[in-house]
Short mmCIF file of C-alpha atoms in Angstrom, two decimals:
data_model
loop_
_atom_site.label_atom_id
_atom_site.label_comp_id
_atom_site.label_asym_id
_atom_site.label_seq_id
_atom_site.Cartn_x
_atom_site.Cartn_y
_atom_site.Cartn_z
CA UNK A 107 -20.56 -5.02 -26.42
CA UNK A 108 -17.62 -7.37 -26.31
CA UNK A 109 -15.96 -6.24 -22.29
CA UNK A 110 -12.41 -7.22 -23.58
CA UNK A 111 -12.55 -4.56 -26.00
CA UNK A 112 -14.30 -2.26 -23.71
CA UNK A 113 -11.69 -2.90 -21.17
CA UNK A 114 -8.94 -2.48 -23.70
CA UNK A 115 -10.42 0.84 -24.15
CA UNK A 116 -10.62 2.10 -20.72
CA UNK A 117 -6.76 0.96 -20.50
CA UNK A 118 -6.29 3.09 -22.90
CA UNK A 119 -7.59 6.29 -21.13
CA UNK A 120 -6.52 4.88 -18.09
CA UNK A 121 -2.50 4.95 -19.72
CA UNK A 122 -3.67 8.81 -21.51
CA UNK A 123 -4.44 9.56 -17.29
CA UNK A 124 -1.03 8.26 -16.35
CA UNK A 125 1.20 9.25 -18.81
CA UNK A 126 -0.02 13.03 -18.84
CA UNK A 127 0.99 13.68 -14.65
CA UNK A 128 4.41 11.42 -14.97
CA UNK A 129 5.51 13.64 -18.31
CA UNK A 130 4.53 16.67 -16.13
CA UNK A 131 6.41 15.16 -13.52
CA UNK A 132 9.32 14.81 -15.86
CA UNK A 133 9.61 17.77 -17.30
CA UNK A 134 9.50 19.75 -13.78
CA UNK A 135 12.13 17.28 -11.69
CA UNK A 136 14.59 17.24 -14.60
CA UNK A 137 14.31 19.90 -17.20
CA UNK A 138 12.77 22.97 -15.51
CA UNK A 139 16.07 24.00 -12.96
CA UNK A 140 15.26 24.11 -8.96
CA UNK A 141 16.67 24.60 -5.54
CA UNK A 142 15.28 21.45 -4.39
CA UNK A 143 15.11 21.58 -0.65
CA UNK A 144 13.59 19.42 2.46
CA UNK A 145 11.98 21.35 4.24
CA UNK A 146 9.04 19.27 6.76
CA UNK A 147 7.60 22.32 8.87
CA UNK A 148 5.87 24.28 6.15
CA UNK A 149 2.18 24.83 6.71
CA UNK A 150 1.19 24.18 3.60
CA UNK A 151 3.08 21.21 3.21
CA UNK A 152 0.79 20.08 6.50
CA UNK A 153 -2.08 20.98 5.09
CA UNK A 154 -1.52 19.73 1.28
CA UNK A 155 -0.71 16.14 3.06
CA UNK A 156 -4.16 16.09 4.96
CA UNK A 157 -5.96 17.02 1.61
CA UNK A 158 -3.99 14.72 -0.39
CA UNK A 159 -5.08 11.66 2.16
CA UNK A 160 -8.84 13.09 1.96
CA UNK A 161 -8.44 12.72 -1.58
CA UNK A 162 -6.83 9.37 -1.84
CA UNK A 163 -9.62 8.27 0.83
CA UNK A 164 -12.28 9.89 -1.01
CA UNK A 165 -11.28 8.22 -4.75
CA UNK A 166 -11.43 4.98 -3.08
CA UNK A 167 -14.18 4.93 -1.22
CA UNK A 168 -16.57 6.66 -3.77
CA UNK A 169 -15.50 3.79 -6.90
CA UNK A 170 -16.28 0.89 -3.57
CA UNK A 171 -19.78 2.67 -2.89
CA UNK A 172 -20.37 3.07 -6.38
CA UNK A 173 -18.96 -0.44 -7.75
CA UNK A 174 -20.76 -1.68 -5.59
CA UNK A 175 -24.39 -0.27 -6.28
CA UNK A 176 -23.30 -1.05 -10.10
CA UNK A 177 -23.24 -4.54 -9.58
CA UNK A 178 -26.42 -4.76 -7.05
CA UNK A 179 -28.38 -3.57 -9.81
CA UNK A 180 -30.41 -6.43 -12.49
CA UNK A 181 -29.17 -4.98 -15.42
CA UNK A 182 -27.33 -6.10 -18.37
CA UNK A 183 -23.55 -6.36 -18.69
CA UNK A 184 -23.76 -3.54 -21.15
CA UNK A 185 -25.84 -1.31 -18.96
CA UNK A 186 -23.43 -2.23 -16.01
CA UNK A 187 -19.76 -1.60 -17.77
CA UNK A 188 -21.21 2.03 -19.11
CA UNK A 189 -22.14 3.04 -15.12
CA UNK A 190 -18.94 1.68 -14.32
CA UNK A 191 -17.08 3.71 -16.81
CA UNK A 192 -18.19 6.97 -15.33
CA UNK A 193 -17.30 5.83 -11.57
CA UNK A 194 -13.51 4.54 -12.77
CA UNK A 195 -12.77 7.68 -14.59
CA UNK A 196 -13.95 10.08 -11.79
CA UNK A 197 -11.50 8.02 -9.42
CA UNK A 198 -8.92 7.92 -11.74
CA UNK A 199 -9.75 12.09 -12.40
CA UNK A 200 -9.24 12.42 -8.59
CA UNK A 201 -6.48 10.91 -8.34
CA UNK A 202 -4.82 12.48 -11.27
CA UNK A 203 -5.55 15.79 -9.75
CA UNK A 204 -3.76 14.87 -6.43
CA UNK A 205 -0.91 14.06 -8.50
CA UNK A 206 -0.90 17.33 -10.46
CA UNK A 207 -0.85 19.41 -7.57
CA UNK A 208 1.45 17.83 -5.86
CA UNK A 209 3.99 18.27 -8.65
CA UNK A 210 2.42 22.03 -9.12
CA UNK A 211 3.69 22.24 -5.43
CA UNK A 212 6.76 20.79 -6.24
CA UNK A 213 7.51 23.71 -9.04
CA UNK A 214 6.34 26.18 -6.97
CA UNK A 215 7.64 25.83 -3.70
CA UNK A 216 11.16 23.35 -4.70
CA UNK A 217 9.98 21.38 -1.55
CA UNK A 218 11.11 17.12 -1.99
CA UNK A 219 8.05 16.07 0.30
CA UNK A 220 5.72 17.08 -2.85
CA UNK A 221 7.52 14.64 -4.98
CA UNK A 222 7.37 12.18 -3.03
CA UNK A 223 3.64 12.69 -2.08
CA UNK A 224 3.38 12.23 -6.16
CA UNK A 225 4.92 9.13 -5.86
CA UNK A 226 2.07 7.73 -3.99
CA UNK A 227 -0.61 9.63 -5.67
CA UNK A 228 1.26 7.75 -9.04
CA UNK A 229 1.20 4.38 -6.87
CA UNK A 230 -2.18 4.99 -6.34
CA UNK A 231 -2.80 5.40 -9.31
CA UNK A 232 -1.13 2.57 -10.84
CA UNK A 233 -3.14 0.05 -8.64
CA UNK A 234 -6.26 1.01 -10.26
CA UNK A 235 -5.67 -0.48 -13.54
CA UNK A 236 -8.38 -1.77 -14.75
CA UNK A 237 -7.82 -5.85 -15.20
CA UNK A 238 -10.73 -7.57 -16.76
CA UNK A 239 -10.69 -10.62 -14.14
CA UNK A 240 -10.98 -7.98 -11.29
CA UNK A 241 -13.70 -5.81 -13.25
CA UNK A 242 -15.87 -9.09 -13.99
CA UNK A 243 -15.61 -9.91 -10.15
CA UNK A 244 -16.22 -6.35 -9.04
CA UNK A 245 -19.75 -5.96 -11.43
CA UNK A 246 -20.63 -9.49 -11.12
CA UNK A 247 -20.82 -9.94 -15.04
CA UNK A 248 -22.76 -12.78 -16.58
CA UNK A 249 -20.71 -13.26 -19.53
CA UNK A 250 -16.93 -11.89 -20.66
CA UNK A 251 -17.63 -11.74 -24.08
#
């Protein structure tokens, strides 16, 4: 398996990820109507921001632990890149679910803080684009071809 193409590929879902939580995004901060308000105090705003830092925690460390074992193992590139596929779409999945809810939270509940707690679950996120140089480190690939 050529990993250019195979990275090319998991850009591609990795782009499907992202662009499905910023359209939501879109379509509830400027086309659905709310009484945006600030509002800090709110229980469940206290308790959504502890879950979405479990979350964010959790996404990372589980693709470190997992990368990780990936590229301990003597196995082929192939073998390798197909493991790793699995562990980078559960983070990204995680991820992608803090972002939903926070914009779910958003619509529900017109509270700011949710939007901007998307905007780091979408900076999150964005950081774990998968670049071939940093995927080839990461696995400790014999060959990029």
């Amino acid at each position: 398996m050529n990993t250019n193409k195979f990275l090319q590929q998991m850009q591609i879902i990795f782009y499907a990820i992202m662009s499905g939580h910023i359209i939501f995004a879109c379509l509830v901060v400027f086309v659905i109507p709310s009484d945006a308000s600030f509002t800090p105090g709110d229980l469940m705003l206290s308790i959504d921001m502890a879950l979405v830092l479990l979350l964010l925690f959790y996404a990372f460390y589980f693709y470190r632990q997992r990368t990780a074992a990936i590229a301990a193992k003597d196995i082929a590139d192939d073998e390798k890149l197909g493991e790793w596929r699995a562990t980078a779409i559960t983070r990204w999945a995680l991820i992608d679910f803090v972002c939903f809810a926070q914009i779910a939270f958003l619509f529900i509940s017109g509270n700011n803080l949710f939007l901007y707690a998307y905007v780091v679950g979408a900076l999150a996120m964005m950081y774990t684009k998968p670049a071939p140089a940093t995927v080839q480190s990461e696995l400790r690939l014999k060959s990029n071809t």
